[in-house]
Coordinates of C-alpha atoms and ligand atoms in Angstrom, one line a residue:
X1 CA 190.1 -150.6 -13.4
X2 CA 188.1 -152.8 -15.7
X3 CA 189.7 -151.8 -19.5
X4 CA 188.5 -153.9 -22.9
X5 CA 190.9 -153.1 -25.6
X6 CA 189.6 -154.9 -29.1
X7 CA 191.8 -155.9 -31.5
X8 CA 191.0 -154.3 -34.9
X9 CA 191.9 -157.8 -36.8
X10 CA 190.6 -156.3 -39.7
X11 CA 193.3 -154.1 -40.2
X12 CA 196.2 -155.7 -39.5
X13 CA 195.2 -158.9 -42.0
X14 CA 197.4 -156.3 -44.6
X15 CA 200.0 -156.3 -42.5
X16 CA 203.5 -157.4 -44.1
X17 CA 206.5 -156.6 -42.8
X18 CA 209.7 -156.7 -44.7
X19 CA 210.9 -160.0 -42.8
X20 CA 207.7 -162.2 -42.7
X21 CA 206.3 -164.7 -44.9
X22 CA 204.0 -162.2 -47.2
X23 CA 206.7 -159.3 -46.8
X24 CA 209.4 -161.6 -48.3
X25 CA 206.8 -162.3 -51.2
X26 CA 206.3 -158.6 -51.8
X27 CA 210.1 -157.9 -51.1
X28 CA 211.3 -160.2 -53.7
X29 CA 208.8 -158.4 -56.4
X30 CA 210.3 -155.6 -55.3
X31 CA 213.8 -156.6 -55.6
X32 CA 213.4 -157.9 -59.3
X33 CA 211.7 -154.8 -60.2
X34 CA 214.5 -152.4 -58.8
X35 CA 217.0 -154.8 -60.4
X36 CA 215.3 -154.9 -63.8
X37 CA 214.8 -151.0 -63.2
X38 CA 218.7 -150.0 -62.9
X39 CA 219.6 -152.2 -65.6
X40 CA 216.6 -150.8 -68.2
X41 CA 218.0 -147.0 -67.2
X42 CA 221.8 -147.7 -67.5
X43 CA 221.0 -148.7 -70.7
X44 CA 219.0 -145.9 -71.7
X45 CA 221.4 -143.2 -70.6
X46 CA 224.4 -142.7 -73.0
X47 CA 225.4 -140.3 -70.2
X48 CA 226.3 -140.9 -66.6
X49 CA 223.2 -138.2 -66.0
X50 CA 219.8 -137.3 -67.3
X51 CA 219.6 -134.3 -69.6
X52 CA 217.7 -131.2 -68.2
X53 CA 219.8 -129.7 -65.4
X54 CA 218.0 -128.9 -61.9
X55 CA 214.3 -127.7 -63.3
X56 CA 213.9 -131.0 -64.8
X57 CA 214.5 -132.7 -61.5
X58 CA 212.3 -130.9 -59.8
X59 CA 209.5 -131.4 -62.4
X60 CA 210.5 -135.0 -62.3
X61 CA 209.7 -135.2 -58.3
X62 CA 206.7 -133.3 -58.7
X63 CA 205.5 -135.9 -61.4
X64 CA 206.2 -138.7 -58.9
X65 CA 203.8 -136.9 -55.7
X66 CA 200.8 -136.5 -58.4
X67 CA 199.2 -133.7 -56.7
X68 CA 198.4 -135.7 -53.6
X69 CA 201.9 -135.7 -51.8
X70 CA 203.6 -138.8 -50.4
X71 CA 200.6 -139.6 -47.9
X72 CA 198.5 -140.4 -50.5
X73 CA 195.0 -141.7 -50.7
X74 CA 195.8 -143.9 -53.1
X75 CA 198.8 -145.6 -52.0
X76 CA 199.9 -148.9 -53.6
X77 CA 203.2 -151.1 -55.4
X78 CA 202.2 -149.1 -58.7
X79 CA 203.2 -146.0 -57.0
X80 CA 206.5 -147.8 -55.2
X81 CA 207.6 -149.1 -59.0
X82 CA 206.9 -145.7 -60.5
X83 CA 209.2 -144.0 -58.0
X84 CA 211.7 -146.5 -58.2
X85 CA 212.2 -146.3 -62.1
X86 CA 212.2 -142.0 -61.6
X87 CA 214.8 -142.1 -59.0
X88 CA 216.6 -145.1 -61.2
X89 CA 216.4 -142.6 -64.2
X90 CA 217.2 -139.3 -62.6
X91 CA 220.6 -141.1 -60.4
X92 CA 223.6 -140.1 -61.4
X93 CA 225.1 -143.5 -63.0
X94 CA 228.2 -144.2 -60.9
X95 CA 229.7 -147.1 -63.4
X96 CA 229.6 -144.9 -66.0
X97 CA 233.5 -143.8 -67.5
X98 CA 232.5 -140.2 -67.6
X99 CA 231.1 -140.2 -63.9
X100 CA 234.3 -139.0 -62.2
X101 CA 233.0 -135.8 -60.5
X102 CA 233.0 -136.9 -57.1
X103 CA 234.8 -139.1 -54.6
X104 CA 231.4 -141.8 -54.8
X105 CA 232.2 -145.1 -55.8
X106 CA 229.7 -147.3 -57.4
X107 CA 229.6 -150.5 -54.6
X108 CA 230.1 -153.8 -55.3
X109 CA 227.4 -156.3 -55.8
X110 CA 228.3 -157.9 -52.5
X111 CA 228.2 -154.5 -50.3
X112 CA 224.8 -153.9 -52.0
X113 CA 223.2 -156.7 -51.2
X114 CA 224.8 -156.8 -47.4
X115 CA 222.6 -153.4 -47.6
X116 CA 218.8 -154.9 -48.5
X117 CA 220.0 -157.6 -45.8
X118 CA 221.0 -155.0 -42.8
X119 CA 217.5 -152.9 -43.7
X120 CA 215.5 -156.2 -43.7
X121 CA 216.6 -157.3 -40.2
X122 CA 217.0 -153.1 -39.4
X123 CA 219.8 -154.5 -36.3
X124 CA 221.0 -151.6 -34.1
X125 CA 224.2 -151.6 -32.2
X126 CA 222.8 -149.5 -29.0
X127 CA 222.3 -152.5 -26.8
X128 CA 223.1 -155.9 -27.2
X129 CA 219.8 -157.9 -28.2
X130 CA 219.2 -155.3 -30.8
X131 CA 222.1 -157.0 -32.6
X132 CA 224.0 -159.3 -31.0
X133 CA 226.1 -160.4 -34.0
X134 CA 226.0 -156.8 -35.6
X135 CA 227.6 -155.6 -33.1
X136 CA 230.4 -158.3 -32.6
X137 CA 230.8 -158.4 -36.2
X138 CA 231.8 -154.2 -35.7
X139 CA 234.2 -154.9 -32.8
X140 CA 235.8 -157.5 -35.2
X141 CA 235.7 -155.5 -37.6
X142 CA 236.9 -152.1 -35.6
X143 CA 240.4 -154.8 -34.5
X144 CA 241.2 -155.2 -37.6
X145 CA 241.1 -152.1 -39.3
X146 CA 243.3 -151.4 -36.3
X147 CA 245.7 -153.6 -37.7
X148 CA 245.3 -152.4 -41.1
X149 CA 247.1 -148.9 -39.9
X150 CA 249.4 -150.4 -37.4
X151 CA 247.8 -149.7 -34.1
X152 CA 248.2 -152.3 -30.8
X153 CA 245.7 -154.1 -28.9
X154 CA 244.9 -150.6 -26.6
X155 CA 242.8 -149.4 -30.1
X156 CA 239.3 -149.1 -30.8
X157 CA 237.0 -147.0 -32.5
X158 CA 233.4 -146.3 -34.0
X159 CA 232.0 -146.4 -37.2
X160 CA 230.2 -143.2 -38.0
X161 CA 228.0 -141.8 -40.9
X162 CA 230.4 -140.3 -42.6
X163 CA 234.2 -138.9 -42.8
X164 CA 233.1 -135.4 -41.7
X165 CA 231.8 -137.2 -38.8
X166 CA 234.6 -139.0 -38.1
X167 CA 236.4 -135.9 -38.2
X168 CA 234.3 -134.1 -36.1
X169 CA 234.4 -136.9 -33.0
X170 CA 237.8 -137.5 -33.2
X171 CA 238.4 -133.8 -32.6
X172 CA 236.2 -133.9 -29.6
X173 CA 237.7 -136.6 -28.0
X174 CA 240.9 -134.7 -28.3
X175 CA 239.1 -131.6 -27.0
X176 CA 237.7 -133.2 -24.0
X177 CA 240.9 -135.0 -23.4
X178 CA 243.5 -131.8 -23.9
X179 CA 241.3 -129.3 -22.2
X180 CA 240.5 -131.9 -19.5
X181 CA 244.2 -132.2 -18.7
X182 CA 244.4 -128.8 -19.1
X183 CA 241.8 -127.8 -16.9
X184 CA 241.8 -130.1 -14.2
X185 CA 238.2 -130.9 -14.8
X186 CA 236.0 -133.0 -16.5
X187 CA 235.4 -130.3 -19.4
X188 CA 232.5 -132.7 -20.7
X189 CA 230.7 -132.4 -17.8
X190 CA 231.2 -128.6 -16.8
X191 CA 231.6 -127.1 -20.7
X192 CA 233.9 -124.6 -22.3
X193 CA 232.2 -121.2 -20.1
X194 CA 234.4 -119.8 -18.3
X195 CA 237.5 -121.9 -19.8
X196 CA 240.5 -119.8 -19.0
X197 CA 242.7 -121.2 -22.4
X198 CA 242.0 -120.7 -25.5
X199 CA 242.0 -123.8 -27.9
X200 CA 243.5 -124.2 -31.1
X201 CA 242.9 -127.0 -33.9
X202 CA 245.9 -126.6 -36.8
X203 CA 245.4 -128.2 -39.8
X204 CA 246.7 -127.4 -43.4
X205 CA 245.3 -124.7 -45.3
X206 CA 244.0 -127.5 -47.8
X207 CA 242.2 -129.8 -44.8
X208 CA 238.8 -130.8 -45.5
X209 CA 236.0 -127.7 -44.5
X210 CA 234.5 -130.4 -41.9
X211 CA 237.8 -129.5 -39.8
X212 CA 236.6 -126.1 -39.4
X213 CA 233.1 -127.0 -39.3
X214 CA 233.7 -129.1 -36.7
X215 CA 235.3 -126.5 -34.3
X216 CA 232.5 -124.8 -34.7
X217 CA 229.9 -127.9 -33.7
X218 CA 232.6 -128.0 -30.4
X219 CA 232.1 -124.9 -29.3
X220 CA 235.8 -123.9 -29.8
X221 CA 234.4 -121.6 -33.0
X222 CA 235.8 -121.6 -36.5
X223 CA 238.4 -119.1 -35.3
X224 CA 240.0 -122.0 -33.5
X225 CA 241.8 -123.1 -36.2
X226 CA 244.7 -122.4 -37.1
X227 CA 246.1 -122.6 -41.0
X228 CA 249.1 -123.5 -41.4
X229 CA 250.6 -123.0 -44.6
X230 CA 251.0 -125.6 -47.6
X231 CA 253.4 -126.1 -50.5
X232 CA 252.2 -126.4 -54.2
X233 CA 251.2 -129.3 -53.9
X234 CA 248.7 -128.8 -50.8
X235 CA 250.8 -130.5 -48.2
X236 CA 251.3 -129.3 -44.8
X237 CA 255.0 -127.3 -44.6
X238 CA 255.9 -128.8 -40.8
X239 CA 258.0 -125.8 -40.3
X240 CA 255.4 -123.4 -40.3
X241 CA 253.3 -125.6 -38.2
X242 CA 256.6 -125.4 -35.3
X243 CA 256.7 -121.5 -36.4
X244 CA 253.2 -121.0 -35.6
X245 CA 252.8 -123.2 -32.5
X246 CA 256.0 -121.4 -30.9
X247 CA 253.5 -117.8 -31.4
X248 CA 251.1 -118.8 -29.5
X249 CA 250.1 -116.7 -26.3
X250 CA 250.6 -118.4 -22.8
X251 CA 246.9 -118.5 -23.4
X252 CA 246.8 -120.7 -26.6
X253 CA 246.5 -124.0 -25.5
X254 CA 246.8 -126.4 -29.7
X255 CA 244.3 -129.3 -28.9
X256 CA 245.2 -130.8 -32.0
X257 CA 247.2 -131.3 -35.3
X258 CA 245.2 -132.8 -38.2
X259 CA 247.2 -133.9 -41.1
X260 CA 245.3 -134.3 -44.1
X261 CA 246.7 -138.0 -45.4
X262 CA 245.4 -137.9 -49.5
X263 CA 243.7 -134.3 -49.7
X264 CA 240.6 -133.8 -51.6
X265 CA 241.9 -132.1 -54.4
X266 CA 245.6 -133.3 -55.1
X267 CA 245.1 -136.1 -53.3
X268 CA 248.5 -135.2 -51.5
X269 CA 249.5 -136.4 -48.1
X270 CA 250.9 -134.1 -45.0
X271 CA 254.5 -135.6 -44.0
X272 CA 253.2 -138.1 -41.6
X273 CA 256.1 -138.8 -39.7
X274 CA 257.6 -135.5 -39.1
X275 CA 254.0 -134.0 -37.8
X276 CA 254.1 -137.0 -35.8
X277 CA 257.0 -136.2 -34.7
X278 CA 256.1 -132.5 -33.7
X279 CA 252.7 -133.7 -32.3
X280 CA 255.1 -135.6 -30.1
X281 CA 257.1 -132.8 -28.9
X282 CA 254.8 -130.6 -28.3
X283 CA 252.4 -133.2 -26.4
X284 CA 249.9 -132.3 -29.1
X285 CA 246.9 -134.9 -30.3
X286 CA 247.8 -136.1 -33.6
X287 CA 244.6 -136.8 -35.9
X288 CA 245.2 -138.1 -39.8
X289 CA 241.9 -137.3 -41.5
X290 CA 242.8 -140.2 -44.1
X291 CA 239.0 -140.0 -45.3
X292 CA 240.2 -140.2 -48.9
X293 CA 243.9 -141.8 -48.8
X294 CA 243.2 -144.9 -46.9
X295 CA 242.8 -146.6 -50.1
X296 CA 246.7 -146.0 -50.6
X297 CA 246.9 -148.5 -47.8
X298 CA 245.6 -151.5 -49.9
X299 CA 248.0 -150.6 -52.6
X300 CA 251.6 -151.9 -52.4
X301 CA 253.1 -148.9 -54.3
X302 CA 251.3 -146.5 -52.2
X303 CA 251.2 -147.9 -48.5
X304 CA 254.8 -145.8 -48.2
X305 CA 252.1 -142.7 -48.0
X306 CA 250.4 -143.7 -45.3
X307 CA 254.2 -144.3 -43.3
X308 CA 253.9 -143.0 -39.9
X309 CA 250.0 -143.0 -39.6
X310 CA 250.4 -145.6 -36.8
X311 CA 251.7 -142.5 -34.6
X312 CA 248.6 -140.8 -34.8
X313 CA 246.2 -140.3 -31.6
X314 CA 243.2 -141.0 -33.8
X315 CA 242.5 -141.8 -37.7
X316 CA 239.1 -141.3 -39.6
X317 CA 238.9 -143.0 -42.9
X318 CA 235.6 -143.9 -45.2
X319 CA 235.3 -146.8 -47.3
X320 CA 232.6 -145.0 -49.3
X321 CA 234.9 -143.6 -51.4
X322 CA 238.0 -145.8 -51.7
X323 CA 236.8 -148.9 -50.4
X324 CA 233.6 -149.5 -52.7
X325 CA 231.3 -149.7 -49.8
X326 CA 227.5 -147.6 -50.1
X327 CA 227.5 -144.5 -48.0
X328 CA 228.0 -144.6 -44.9
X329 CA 230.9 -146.6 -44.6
X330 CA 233.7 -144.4 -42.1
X331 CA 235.6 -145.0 -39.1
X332 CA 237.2 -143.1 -36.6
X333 CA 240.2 -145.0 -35.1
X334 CA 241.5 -144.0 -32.0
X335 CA 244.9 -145.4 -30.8
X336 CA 243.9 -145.7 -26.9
X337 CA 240.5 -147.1 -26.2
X338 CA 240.2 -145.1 -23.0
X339 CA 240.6 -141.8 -25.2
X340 CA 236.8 -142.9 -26.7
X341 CA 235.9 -142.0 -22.8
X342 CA 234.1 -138.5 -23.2
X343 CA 231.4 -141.1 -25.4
X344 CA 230.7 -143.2 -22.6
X345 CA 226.9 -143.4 -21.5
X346 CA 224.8 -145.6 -19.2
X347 CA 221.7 -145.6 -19.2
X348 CA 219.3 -147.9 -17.1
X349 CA 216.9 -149.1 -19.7
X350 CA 219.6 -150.1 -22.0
X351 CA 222.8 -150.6 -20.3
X352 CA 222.5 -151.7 -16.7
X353 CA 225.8 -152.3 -14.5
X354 CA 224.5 -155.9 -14.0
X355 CA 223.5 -157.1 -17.4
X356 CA 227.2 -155.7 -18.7
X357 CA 228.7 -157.7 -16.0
X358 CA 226.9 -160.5 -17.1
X359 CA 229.2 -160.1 -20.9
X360 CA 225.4 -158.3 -22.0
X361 CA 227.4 -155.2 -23.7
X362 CA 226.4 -152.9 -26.4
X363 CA 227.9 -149.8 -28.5
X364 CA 225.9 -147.2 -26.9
X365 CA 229.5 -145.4 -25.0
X366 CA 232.0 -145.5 -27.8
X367 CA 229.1 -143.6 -30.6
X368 CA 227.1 -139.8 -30.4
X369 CA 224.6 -141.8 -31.6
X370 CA 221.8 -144.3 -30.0
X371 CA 219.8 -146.7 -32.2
X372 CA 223.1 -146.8 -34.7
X373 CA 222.6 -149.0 -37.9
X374 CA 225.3 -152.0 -38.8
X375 CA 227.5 -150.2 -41.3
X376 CA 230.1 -153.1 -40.8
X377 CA 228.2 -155.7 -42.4
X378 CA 228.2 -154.5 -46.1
X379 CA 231.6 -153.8 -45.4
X380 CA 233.1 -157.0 -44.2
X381 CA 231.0 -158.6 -47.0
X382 CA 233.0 -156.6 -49.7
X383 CA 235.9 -157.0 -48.7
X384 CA 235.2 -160.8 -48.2
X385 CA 234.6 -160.7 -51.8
X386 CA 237.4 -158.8 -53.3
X387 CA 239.9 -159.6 -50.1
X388 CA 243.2 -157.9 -49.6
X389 CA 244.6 -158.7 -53.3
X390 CA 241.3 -157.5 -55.1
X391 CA 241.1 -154.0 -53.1
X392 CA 244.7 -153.4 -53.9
X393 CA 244.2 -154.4 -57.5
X394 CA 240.8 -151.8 -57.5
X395 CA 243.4 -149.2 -56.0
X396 CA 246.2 -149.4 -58.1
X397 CA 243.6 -149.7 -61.3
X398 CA 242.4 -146.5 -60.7
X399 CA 245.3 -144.6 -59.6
X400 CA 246.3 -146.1 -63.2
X401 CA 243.7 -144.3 -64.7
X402 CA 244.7 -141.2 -63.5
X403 CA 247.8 -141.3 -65.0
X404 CA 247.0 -142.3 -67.9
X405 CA 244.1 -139.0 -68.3
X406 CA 247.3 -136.3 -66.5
X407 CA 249.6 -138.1 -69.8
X408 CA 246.7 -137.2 -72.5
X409 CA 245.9 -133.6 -70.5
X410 CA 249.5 -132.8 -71.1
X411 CA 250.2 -134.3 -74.4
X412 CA 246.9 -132.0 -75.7
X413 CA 247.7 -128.5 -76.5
X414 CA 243.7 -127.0 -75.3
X415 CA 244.3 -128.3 -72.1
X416 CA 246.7 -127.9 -69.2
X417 CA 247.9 -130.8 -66.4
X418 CA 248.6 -128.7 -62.7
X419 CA 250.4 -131.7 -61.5
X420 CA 251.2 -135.5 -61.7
X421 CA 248.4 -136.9 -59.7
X422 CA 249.1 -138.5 -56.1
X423 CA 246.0 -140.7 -56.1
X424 CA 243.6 -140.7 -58.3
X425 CA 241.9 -136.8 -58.8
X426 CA 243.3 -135.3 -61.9
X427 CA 243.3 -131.5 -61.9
X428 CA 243.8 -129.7 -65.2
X429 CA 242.1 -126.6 -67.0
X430 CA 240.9 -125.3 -70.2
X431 CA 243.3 -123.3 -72.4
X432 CA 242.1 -121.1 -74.9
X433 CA 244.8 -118.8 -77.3
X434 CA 241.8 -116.1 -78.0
X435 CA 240.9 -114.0 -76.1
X436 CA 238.5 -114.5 -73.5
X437 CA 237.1 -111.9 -70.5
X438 CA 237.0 -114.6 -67.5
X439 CA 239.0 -118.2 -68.1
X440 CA 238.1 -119.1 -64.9
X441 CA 234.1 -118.7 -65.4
X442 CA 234.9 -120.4 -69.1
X443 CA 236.4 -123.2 -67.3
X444 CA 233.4 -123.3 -64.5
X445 CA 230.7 -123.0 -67.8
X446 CA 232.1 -126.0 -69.2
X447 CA 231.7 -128.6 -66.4
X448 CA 227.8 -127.3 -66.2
X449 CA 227.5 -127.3 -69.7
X450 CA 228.1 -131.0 -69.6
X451 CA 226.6 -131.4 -66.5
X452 CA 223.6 -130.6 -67.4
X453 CA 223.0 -132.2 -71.0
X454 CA 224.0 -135.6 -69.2
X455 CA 227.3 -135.6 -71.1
X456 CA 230.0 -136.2 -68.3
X457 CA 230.1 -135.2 -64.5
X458 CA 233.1 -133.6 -63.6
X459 CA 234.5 -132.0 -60.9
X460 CA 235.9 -128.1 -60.6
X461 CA 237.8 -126.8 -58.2
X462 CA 240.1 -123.4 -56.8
X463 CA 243.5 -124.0 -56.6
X464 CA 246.8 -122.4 -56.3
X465 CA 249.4 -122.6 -58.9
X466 CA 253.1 -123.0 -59.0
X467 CA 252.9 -119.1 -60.5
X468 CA 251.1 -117.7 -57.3
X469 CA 247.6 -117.4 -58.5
X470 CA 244.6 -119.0 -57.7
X471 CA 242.6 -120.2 -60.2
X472 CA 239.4 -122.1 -61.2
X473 CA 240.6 -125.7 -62.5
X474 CA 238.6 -128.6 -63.5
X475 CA 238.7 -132.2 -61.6
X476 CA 238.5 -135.9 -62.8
X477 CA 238.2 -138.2 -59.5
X478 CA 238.8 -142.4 -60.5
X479 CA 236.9 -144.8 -58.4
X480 CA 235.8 -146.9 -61.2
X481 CA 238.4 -149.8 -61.8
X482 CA 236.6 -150.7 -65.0
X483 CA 237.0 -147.6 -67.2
X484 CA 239.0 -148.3 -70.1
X485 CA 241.8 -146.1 -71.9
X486 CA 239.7 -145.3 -75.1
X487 CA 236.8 -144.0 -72.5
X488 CA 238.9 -141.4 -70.7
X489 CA 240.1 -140.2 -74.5
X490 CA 236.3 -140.0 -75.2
X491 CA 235.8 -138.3 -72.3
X492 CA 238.6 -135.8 -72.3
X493 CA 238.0 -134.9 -76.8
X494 CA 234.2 -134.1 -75.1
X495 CA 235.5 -131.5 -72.1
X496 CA 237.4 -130.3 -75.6
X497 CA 234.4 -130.1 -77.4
X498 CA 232.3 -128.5 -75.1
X499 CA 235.0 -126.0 -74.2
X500 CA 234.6 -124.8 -78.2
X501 CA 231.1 -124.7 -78.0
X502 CA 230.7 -122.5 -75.1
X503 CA 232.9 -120.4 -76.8
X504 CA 230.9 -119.8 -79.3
X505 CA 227.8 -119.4 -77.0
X506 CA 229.6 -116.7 -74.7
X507 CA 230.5 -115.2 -78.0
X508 CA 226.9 -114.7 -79.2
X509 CA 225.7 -113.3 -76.4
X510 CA 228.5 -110.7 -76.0
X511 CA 227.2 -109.9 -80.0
X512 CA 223.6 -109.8 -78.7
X513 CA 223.9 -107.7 -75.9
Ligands
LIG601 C1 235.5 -136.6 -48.4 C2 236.4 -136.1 -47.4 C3 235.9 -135.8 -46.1 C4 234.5 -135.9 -45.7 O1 234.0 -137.2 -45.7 P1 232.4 -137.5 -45.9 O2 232.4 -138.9 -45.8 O3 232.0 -136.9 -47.2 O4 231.7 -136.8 -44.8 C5 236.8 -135.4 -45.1 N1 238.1 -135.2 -45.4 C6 238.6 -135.5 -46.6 C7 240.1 -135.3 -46.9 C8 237.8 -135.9 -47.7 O5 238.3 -136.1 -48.9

């Protein structure tokens, strides 16, 4: 075969990628105009959000596509800077004091910028020259996070994009491993048809929805898991978890006991060491969903949470919330390295036998995924620049400010504390002495209210209260170590002011209709 192939030269003599000479020189344009961007629309907003609720946002999307969508004829920087300033604009401003809706910290400068590095170089961990030092930096970075919760040299782990994640492959290696055991085969290979035993997840009734989600993804089905019941507070009661495991059928086979360490609404935390304990007894996997309360480990008033975690078969936590990281920033710790076995892969373009014996390893059989981005660079970077004293500090600040906003909740007579916060979420509600038809749709009518004229983000909630009923209640989550005192009283005199005025809006309708 005689083939010519011409090379359109033409064409390519545009041609600059992010990492080259003329890419850096259009990168760097770039980077001073998304910098000069943020800053211009921070300073614009009085709110953490743009006024106009979710038909605004659309409108302003459809304003950025012109007509011509995304693969536009006329492509060009103009159109890159236009979209940048929108999205700047239309993001919800995380360093704002009245942003406290969500468990999304705004990241620190150092985290950020270990971002724009790890999409310039774009290293993956699936083999090793797609990043040889990404992917030694992660094994580092996975040992020492195994120190962090008190696990031996047998640990490892993954990161993964996200704590629901973490959940979810944590709960499958204690699947495969359980039912393996149980089954006398390799249940990753032959599958759950046909599996004699039914499999059980328990977790709290106030565990994170990815626990039951994830039962689901596994095949065991939602119906898996089992709820066992909480106190006011939302922490696991260990006695009912022994009174529910002893009613299981011969059948039943409990794969694993997931204790919520800093739930996502009281922040509380499941008695580590008695579940522990139990899990012990009853030769059941033991997996802390910390995705949330890891940050008490930084603190030195609230490590004594986290006591017992060390026990645990496997640990998910993300940085993204406390830990000041960019999304995604999780883990998923698991206290034996040869538990991570139902991961393993090899695959002969990537991870021959003889190139691994030659030291030439990769990531590719302790992830689900395969090209797998380095998360574990903009995480070492922060916490090389706030280091052990500095995350603690960030911790403790913001559990501070919690405190300080239950104090003011309680002290003012239109609004009611639920409980002394664990963390740093704040759960309270509107009071009202008139009368009103639905509290709880007040309550909810409120939060969009302020929500959407860019006021303040908050967060709202169901939860039980020390009377028995279940109630809609309004949330305030701290990540931001920077808000000041006289900002949560603005904040808190606005959720007051805006409770009056939809009031009086609910009350002109009802004289309207
Ligand atoms: C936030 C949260 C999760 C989910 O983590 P993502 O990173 O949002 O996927 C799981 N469990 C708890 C307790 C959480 O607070």
């Amino acid at each position: 075969m005689n083939r010519t192939h011409t090379v359109n030269a033409g064409a390519c003599e545009s041609v600059a990628l992010a990492g080259t000479t003329d890419g850096l020189e259009q990168l760097r344009t770039l980077v001073d105009a998304v910098l000069d961007t943020v800053s211009a629309s921070a300073i614009k907003h009085d709110g953490p959000i743009t006024a106009g609720g979710p038909s605004a946002a659309i409108a302003a999307v459809r304003d950025v596509m012109r007509g011509d969508g995304f693969l536009t004829d006329a492509p060009g920087p103009d159109r890159v800077s236009e979209l940048f300033e929108v999205y700047a604009a239309w993001a919800a401003d995380l360093t704002h004091p009245a942003a406290v809706s969500r468990m999304q910290c705004a990241p620190t400068p150092a985290a950020a910028a270990a971002e724009l590095l790890a999409a310039i170089l774009n290293q993956s961990l699936h083999s090793w020259e797609s990043g040889p030092f990404a992917l030694e930096l992660e094994r580092r970075l996975i040992s020492e996070m195994a120190g962090w919760v008190g696990y031996g040299e047998m640990a490892s782990g993954t990161l993964t994009p996200g704590g629901s994640i973490s959940n979810l492959v944590g709960l499958l290696l204690s699947r495969d491993h359980i039912l393996t055991g149980a089954a006398d085969s390799d249940i990753s290979q032959s599958g759950l048809v046909g599996s004699a035993v039914r499999p059980r997840i328990l977790c709290s009734a106030a565990a994170h929805f990815s626990i039951a989600r994830s039962a689901g993804f596994l095949g065991l089905g939602r119906d898996s898991v089992v709820k066992v019941p909480t106190d006011d507070m939302g922490r696991m009661i260990p006695g009912e978890a022994c009174r529910l495991l002893d009613g299981f059928a011969a059948d039943e086979v409990p794969i694993a006991l997931v204790a919520t360490a800093g739930t996502t609404d009281h922040g509380s935390f499941d008695p580590l060491p008695e579940l522990a304990a139990l899990a012990a007894e009853r030769r059941i996997w033991l997996h802390v969903d910390a995705a949330y309360g890891i940050g008490a480990l930084f603190s030195k008033d609230l490590a004594s949470l986290l006591d017992g975690l060390a026990e645990a078969d496997s640990i998910a936590f993300d940085l993204h919330k406390f830990g000041w990281t960019p999304a995604s920033s999780s883990i998923l710790l698991v206290r034996d390295q040869a538990r991570l076995s139902p991961l393993a892969q090899q695959a002969v373009y990537l991870n021959p036998p003889d190139d691994e014996a030659e030291g030439y390893t990769a990531l590719l059989g302790t992830s689900m995924q395969t090209t797998r981005r380095s998360d574990a660079l903009k995480i070492v970077a922060s916490l090389l620049s706030l280091g052990r004293k500095g995350m603690g500090d960030w911790v403790d600040a913001c559990h501070s400010k919690a405190r300080y906003a239950a104090a003011r909740i309680d002290q003012d007579p239109n609004l009611e504390l639920l409980a002394e916060p664990v963390l740093s979420t704040v759960i309270f509600r509107c009071l009202t002495s008139e009368e009103i038809e639905d509290e709880g749709a007040w309550n909810a009518a409120i939060r969009r209210r302020l929500m959407a004229e860019g006021r303040a983000l908050l967060a709202r909630t169901k939860v039980r209260r020390q009377d028995g009923e279940t109630r809609v209640h309004l949330k305030l989550v701290f990540l931001n170590p920077a808000t000041t005192p006289e900002e949560i009283d603005a904040l808190l005199d606005d959720v007051v002011a805006a409770a009056a005025e939809v009031k009086d809006a609910m009350r002109t309708q009802v004289r309207q209709s």
